[in-house]
Amino acid sequence: MKRAMIVIWSMVWVLTGAAEAGQVTSWSDTFTGPDGTVVAPSFTWWYTNLGVERSDWQTYPRPDAQDKYILTNNQLFCYVGPCTNDPAVYNKVQAGLQPLSDGTPVWMLFTNGQVEAEIQINQVTANAGNQWNLNQELKLTLAAGPAIRDPGPYTNMYFVKATVRPSTLSNMRIVPQYALAVSNWNREISTVAFVVPYPLTEPVRVKYVVKSDTTWIGYTNGALWFVTNDLISADKFQTVYPFIWHGKFNGAGGVSADGTMVVDNFSVGWIPEPGLLVVLLGVCGVARKIS
């Protein structure tokens, strides 16, 4: 009997994968707690000062960062800055937030089933002193590697980008994008842009699902947004690291860019294929009967 139990639980271990520090099947944060609590850096969220891009599009260190990621009204208040109105000094400032498990970056082994990522944008403030009518961007990212950086030609990744355009366009434009390391580029699926007025009149929920058969599905406020596939081959997207990228563009016309974002209900999770789930439940049921 004891030997049968060992065999059965060994099967469960093999099917689900050996748990390691940082490896999870689901992770979420509703950002609940006293106002002013520092969310990142903390034991549950890592913060990275990603530096500043200048007019030559190269990244440089940003020693004067005043970034703030704290709780306010049970939400995550996000500020990245300061900015200038001189692109030769600060063309774009940027930071990254990465969820942690046991103090190490969250990751998922994605060999079947699907991975889901979701975030809710509750509030945005932005002034009109922005470059190219761009003030802020927030990117919800699933990457095939652990490096936190502005999504681009660095690794294989899926992400959804919310761009705040407060001047002449007065909107927040949300688009899906993906990057391929082998091709050294990233692309936007511009035909499915989701646009909401700025200032926001209500929260915007963004969710996307990546399936092991390379299908990519997006939802906005619970409604189907887009469906596509074959953008990143399955063999190039097996270990998944989620993170949030937050950036702000410099000002123009003598005015420095400024603004904040407030987000809530971040979640990421792996769901196995139905066939594997049945096997796991069956194995667990047999184990209970033997015990």
GROMACS .gro file of C-alpha atoms in nm:
model
  291
    1MET     CA    1   0.000   0.000   0.000
    2LYS     CA    2   0.276   0.240   0.097
    3ARG     CA    3   0.469   0.159  -0.222
    4ALA     CA    4   0.154   0.226  -0.431
    5MET     CA    5   0.117   0.566  -0.264
    6ILE     CA    6   0.478   0.653  -0.347
    7VAL     CA    7   0.426   0.557  -0.713
    8ILE     CA    8   0.103   0.754  -0.742
    9TRP     CA    9   0.239   1.072  -0.586
   10SER     CA   10   0.549   1.040  -0.799
   11MET     CA   11   0.319   1.047  -1.103
   12VAL     CA   12   0.152   1.363  -0.972
   13TRP     CA   13   0.494   1.520  -0.917
   14VAL     CA   14   0.603   1.439  -1.271
   15LEU     CA   15   0.280   1.563  -1.429
   16THR     CA   16   0.268   1.891  -1.239
   17GLY     CA   17   0.640   1.957  -1.234
   18ALA     CA   18   0.870   1.991  -0.936
   19ALA     CA   19   0.792   2.313  -0.751
   20GLU     CA   20   1.088   2.547  -0.724
   21ALA     CA   21   1.128   2.888  -0.564
   22GLY     CA   22   0.934   3.132  -0.779
   23GLN     CA   23   0.750   2.866  -0.978
   24VAL     CA   24   0.373   2.899  -0.944
   25THR     CA   25   0.055   2.799  -1.126
   26SER     CA   26  -0.127   3.118  -1.025
   27TRP     CA   27  -0.042   3.454  -0.867
   28SER     CA   28  -0.256   3.760  -0.796
   29ASP     CA   29  -0.263   4.087  -0.606
   30THR     CA   30  -0.567   4.302  -0.522
   31PHE     CA   31  -0.342   4.569  -0.367
   32THR     CA   32  -0.523   4.578  -0.034
   33GLY     CA   33  -0.370   4.747   0.268
   34PRO     CA   34  -0.299   5.076   0.444
   35ASP     CA   35  -0.250   5.382   0.225
   36GLY     CA   36   0.115   5.459   0.163
   37THR     CA   37   0.236   5.099   0.191
   38VAL     CA   38   0.527   5.045  -0.048
   39VAL     CA   39   0.432   4.776  -0.300
   40ALA     CA   40   0.756   4.771  -0.497
   41PRO     CA   41   1.019   4.696  -0.393
   42SER     CA   42   0.883   4.454  -0.135
   43PHE     CA   43   0.883   4.081  -0.064
   44THR     CA   44   0.600   4.030  -0.316
   45TRP     CA   45   0.702   4.276  -0.590
   46TRP     CA   46   1.044   4.354  -0.732
   47TYR     CA   47   1.116   4.702  -0.866
   48THR     CA   48   1.376   4.785  -1.130
   49ASN     CA   49   1.487   5.132  -1.235
   50LEU     CA   50   1.521   5.068  -1.609
   51GLY     CA   51   1.700   5.394  -1.674
   52VAL     CA   52   1.629   5.660  -1.930
   53GLU     CA   53   1.633   5.675  -2.308
   54ARG     CA   54   1.776   5.986  -2.469
   55SER     CA   55   1.730   6.126  -2.817
   56ASP     CA   56   1.985   5.876  -2.951
   57TRP     CA   57   1.747   5.596  -2.837
   58GLN     CA   58   2.017   5.449  -2.613
   59THR     CA   59   1.948   5.362  -2.249
   60TYR     CA   60   2.142   5.534  -1.971
   61PRO     CA   61   2.132   5.509  -1.588
   62ARG     CA   62   1.875   5.726  -1.413
   63PRO     CA   63   2.024   5.830  -1.076
   64ASP     CA   64   1.753   6.083  -0.981
   65ALA     CA   65   1.455   5.843  -1.000
   66GLN     CA   66   1.160   5.945  -0.782
   67ASP     CA   67   0.942   5.648  -0.881
   68LYS     CA   68   0.665   5.557  -0.642
   69TYR     CA   69   0.456   5.239  -0.631
   70ILE     CA   70   0.238   5.247  -0.322
   71LEU     CA   71  -0.110   5.151  -0.202
   72THR     CA   72  -0.384   5.409  -0.219
   73ASN     CA   73  -0.754   5.330  -0.161
   74ASN     CA   74  -0.672   4.959  -0.197
   75GLN     CA   75  -0.520   5.013  -0.541
   76LEU     CA   76  -0.168   5.045  -0.680
   77PHE     CA   77  -0.062   5.406  -0.733
   78CYS     CA   78   0.209   5.428  -1.001
   79TYR     CA   79   0.445   5.718  -1.063
   80VAL     CA   80   0.761   5.713  -1.276
   81GLY     CA   81   0.976   6.023  -1.302
   82PRO     CA   82   1.092   6.290  -1.301
   83CYS     CA   83   1.077   6.391  -1.665
   84THR     CA   84   1.222   6.690  -1.850
   85ASN     CA   85   1.130   6.878  -2.167
   86ASP     CA   86   1.466   6.806  -2.327
   87PRO     CA   87   1.488   6.474  -2.520
   88ALA     CA   88   1.867   6.497  -2.520
   89VAL     CA   89   1.851   6.455  -2.142
   90TYR     CA   90   1.542   6.242  -2.077
   91ASN     CA   91   1.354   6.114  -2.378
   92LYS     CA   92   1.175   5.841  -2.182
   93VAL     CA   93   1.199   5.728  -1.819
   94GLN     CA   94   1.104   5.372  -1.736
   95ALA     CA   95   1.063   5.120  -1.454
   96GLY     CA   96   0.965   4.756  -1.420
   97LEU     CA   97   0.763   4.562  -1.161
   98GLN     CA   98   0.793   4.186  -1.130
   99PRO     CA   99   0.581   3.963  -0.901
  100LEU     CA  100   0.776   3.750  -0.655
  101SER     CA  101   0.717   3.413  -0.490
  102ASP     CA  102   0.936   3.330  -0.191
  103GLY     CA  103   1.134   3.639  -0.279
  104THR     CA  104   1.222   3.525  -0.632
  105PRO     CA  105   1.064   3.611  -0.971
  106VAL     CA  106   0.738   3.433  -1.048
  107TRP     CA  107   0.755   3.195  -1.343
  108MET     CA  108   0.549   2.919  -1.497
  109LEU     CA  109   0.645   2.612  -1.694
  110PHE     CA  110   0.427   2.639  -2.002
  111THR     CA  111   0.433   2.307  -2.186
  112ASN     CA  112   0.057   2.264  -2.234
  113GLY     CA  113  -0.270   2.431  -2.146
  114GLN     CA  114  -0.277   2.809  -2.134
  115VAL     CA  115  -0.144   3.109  -1.943
  116GLU     CA  116  -0.371   3.402  -1.857
  117ALA     CA  117  -0.269   3.755  -1.755
  118GLU     CA  118  -0.502   4.034  -1.642
  119ILE     CA  119  -0.488   4.388  -1.504
  120GLN     CA  120  -0.737   4.668  -1.440
  121ILE     CA  121  -0.656   5.034  -1.509
  122ASN     CA  122  -0.869   5.248  -1.280
  123GLN     CA  123  -0.737   5.600  -1.317
  124VAL     CA  124  -0.492   5.800  -1.527
  125THR     CA  125  -0.366   6.156  -1.492
  126ALA     CA  126  -0.148   6.321  -1.756
  127ASN     CA  127  -0.054   6.674  -1.855
  128ALA     CA  128  -0.021   6.811  -2.205
  129GLY     CA  129   0.354   6.864  -2.189
  130ASN     CA  130   0.429   6.541  -2.370
  131GLN     CA  131   0.646   6.444  -2.665
  132TRP     CA  132   0.469   6.314  -2.981
  133ASN     CA  133   0.139   6.342  -2.789
  134LEU     CA  134   0.256   6.051  -2.571
  135ASN     CA  135   0.255   6.083  -2.194
  136GLN     CA  136   0.262   5.741  -2.029
  137GLU     CA  137   0.263   5.374  -2.122
  138LEU     CA  138   0.182   5.066  -1.920
  139LYS     CA  139   0.264   4.719  -2.056
  140LEU     CA  140   0.138   4.388  -1.919
  141THR     CA  141   0.394   4.134  -2.033
  142LEU     CA  142   0.449   3.760  -2.050
  143ALA     CA  143   0.811   3.694  -2.145
  144ALA     CA  144   1.005   3.377  -2.219
  145GLY     CA  145   1.298   3.505  -2.008
  146PRO     CA  146   1.344   3.665  -1.665
  147ALA     CA  147   1.492   4.000  -1.776
  148ILE     CA  148   1.271   4.302  -1.706
  149ARG     CA  149   1.304   4.560  -1.982
  150ASP     CA  150   1.105   4.766  -2.227
  151PRO     CA  151   0.946   4.499  -2.447
  152GLY     CA  152   1.134   4.488  -2.771
  153PRO     CA  153   1.382   4.280  -2.968
  154TYR     CA  154   1.530   4.114  -2.661
  155THR     CA  155   1.340   3.795  -2.598
  156ASN     CA  156   1.021   3.623  -2.705
  157MET     CA  157   0.725   3.790  -2.538
  158TYR     CA  158   0.359   3.880  -2.562
  159PHE     CA  159   0.236   4.209  -2.415
  160VAL     CA  160  -0.051   4.455  -2.418
  161LYS     CA  161   0.043   4.824  -2.423
  162ALA     CA  162  -0.181   5.102  -2.289
  163THR     CA  163  -0.064   5.441  -2.424
  164VAL     CA  164  -0.198   5.767  -2.278
  165ARG     CA  165  -0.240   6.049  -2.532
  166PRO     CA  166  -0.387   6.345  -2.344
  167SER     CA  167  -0.345   6.636  -2.588
  168THR     CA  168  -0.497   6.646  -2.934
  169LEU     CA  169  -0.617   6.285  -2.931
  170SER     CA  170  -0.737   6.277  -2.569
  171ASN     CA  171  -0.750   5.899  -2.541
  172MET     CA  172  -0.586   5.588  -2.407
  173ARG     CA  173  -0.499   5.347  -2.687
  174ILE     CA  174  -0.454   4.979  -2.596
  175VAL     CA  175  -0.286   4.746  -2.845
  176PRO     CA  176  -0.145   4.392  -2.839
  177GLN     CA  177   0.219   4.348  -2.937
  178TYR     CA  178   0.472   4.066  -2.949
  179ALA     CA  179   0.849   4.042  -2.983
  180LEU     CA  180   1.072   3.781  -3.144
  181ALA     CA  181   1.435   3.751  -3.040
  182VAL     CA  182   1.536   3.564  -3.355
  183SER     CA  183   1.400   3.840  -3.581
  184ASN     CA  184   1.523   4.122  -3.356
  185TRP     CA  185   1.199   4.317  -3.375
  186ASN     CA  186   0.861   4.366  -3.211
  187ARG     CA  187   0.530   4.428  -3.384
  188GLU     CA  188   0.196   4.578  -3.300
  189ILE     CA  189  -0.132   4.424  -3.410
  190SER     CA  190  -0.269   4.768  -3.494
  191THR     CA  191  -0.586   4.642  -3.659
  192VAL     CA  192  -0.733   4.554  -3.318
  193ALA     CA  193  -0.651   4.870  -3.123
  194PHE     CA  194  -0.893   4.936  -2.837
  195VAL     CA  195  -0.940   5.308  -2.770
  196VAL     CA  196  -1.106   5.467  -2.467
  197PRO     CA  197  -1.150   5.839  -2.398
  198TYR     CA  198  -0.915   6.028  -2.168
  199PRO     CA  199  -0.983   6.110  -1.889
  200LEU     CA  200  -1.120   5.763  -1.813
  201THR     CA  201  -1.488   5.752  -1.732
  202GLU     CA  202  -1.468   5.399  -1.588
  203PRO     CA  203  -1.205   5.131  -1.517
  204VAL     CA  204  -1.067   4.932  -1.808
  205ARG     CA  205  -0.998   4.559  -1.763
  206VAL     CA  206  -0.749   4.398  -1.998
  207LYS     CA  207  -0.696   4.023  -2.013
  208TYR     CA  208  -0.517   3.798  -2.255
  209VAL     CA  209  -0.470   3.425  -2.291
  210VAL     CA  210  -0.181   3.244  -2.458
  211LYS     CA  211  -0.246   2.878  -2.543
  212SER     CA  212   0.011   2.606  -2.600
  213ASP     CA  213  -0.107   2.572  -2.961
  214THR     CA  214   0.014   2.937  -3.016
  215THR     CA  215  -0.339   3.084  -3.007
  216TRP     CA  216  -0.346   3.433  -2.853
  217ILE     CA  217  -0.680   3.573  -2.732
  218GLY     CA  218  -0.750   3.916  -2.583
  219TYR     CA  219  -1.043   4.057  -2.384
  220THR     CA  220  -1.134   4.411  -2.280
  221ASN     CA  221  -1.390   4.460  -2.004
  222GLY     CA  222  -1.490   4.096  -2.038
  223ALA     CA  223  -1.565   4.115  -2.411
  224LEU     CA  224  -1.370   3.931  -2.679
  225TRP     CA  225  -1.115   4.165  -2.833
  226PHE     CA  226  -0.894   3.967  -3.071
  227VAL     CA  227  -0.787   3.615  -3.167
  228THR     CA  228  -0.468   3.531  -3.354
  229ASN     CA  229  -0.205   3.257  -3.364
  230ASP     CA  230   0.136   3.140  -3.488
  231LEU     CA  231   0.314   3.457  -3.376
  232ILE     CA  232   0.561   3.280  -3.145
  233SER     CA  233   0.630   2.910  -3.193
  234ALA     CA  234   0.551   2.687  -2.897
  235ASP     CA  235   0.912   2.575  -2.856
  236LYS     CA  236   1.018   2.940  -2.803
  237PHE     CA  237   0.765   3.004  -2.527
  238GLN     CA  238   0.788   2.739  -2.256
  239THR     CA  239   0.907   2.921  -1.944
  240VAL     CA  240   0.693   3.228  -1.878
  241TYR     CA  241   0.783   3.530  -1.663
  242PRO     CA  242   0.516   3.800  -1.606
  243PHE     CA  243   0.599   4.165  -1.538
  244ILE     CA  244   0.464   4.519  -1.568
  245TRP     CA  245   0.656   4.789  -1.756
  246HIS     CA  246   0.575   5.154  -1.679
  247GLY     CA  247   0.723   5.449  -1.869
  248LYS     CA  248   0.677   5.820  -1.929
  249PHE     CA  249   0.786   6.034  -2.224
  250ASN     CA  250   0.952   6.373  -2.183
  251GLY     CA  251   0.765   6.698  -2.220
  252ALA     CA  252   0.765   6.944  -2.508
  253GLY     CA  253   0.704   7.313  -2.563
  254GLY     CA  254   0.875   7.415  -2.241
  255VAL     CA  255   0.659   7.188  -2.022
  256SER     CA  256   0.784   6.873  -1.852
  257ALA     CA  257   0.561   6.565  -1.878
  258ASP     CA  258   0.389   6.453  -1.561
  259GLY     CA  259   0.116   6.213  -1.456
  260THR     CA  260   0.024   5.895  -1.271
  261MET     CA  261  -0.163   5.570  -1.313
  262VAL     CA  262  -0.375   5.372  -1.067
  263VAL     CA  263  -0.420   5.000  -1.136
  264ASP     CA  264  -0.579   4.705  -0.957
  265ASN     CA  265  -0.651   4.331  -0.971
  266PHE     CA  266  -0.335   4.195  -1.127
  267SER     CA  267  -0.338   3.821  -1.189
  268VAL     CA  268  -0.153   3.558  -1.386
  269GLY     CA  269  -0.219   3.186  -1.398
  270TRP     CA  270  -0.153   2.861  -1.578
  271ILE     CA  271  -0.445   2.632  -1.660
  272PRO     CA  272  -0.368   2.276  -1.780
  273GLU     CA  273  -0.526   2.117  -2.082
  274PRO     CA  274  -0.857   1.944  -1.995
  275GLY     CA  275  -0.708   1.599  -2.064
  276LEU     CA  276  -0.418   1.654  -1.824
  277LEU     CA  277  -0.652   1.793  -1.560
  278VAL     CA  278  -0.866   1.480  -1.578
  279VAL     CA  279  -0.556   1.264  -1.536
  280LEU     CA  280  -0.441   1.462  -1.233
  281LEU     CA  281  -0.782   1.449  -1.068
  282GLY     CA  282  -0.802   1.077  -1.140
  283VAL     CA  283  -0.462   1.011  -0.989
  284CYS     CA  284  -0.552   1.212  -0.678
  285GLY     CA  285  -0.880   1.018  -0.650
  286VAL     CA  286  -0.698   0.684  -0.666
  287ALA     CA  287  -0.455   0.807  -0.403
  288ARG     CA  288  -0.741   0.890  -0.166
  289LYS     CA  289  -0.897   0.545  -0.213
  290ILE     CA  290  -0.567   0.368  -0.141
  291SER     CA  291  -0.504   0.579   0.166
   0.00000   0.00000   0.00000
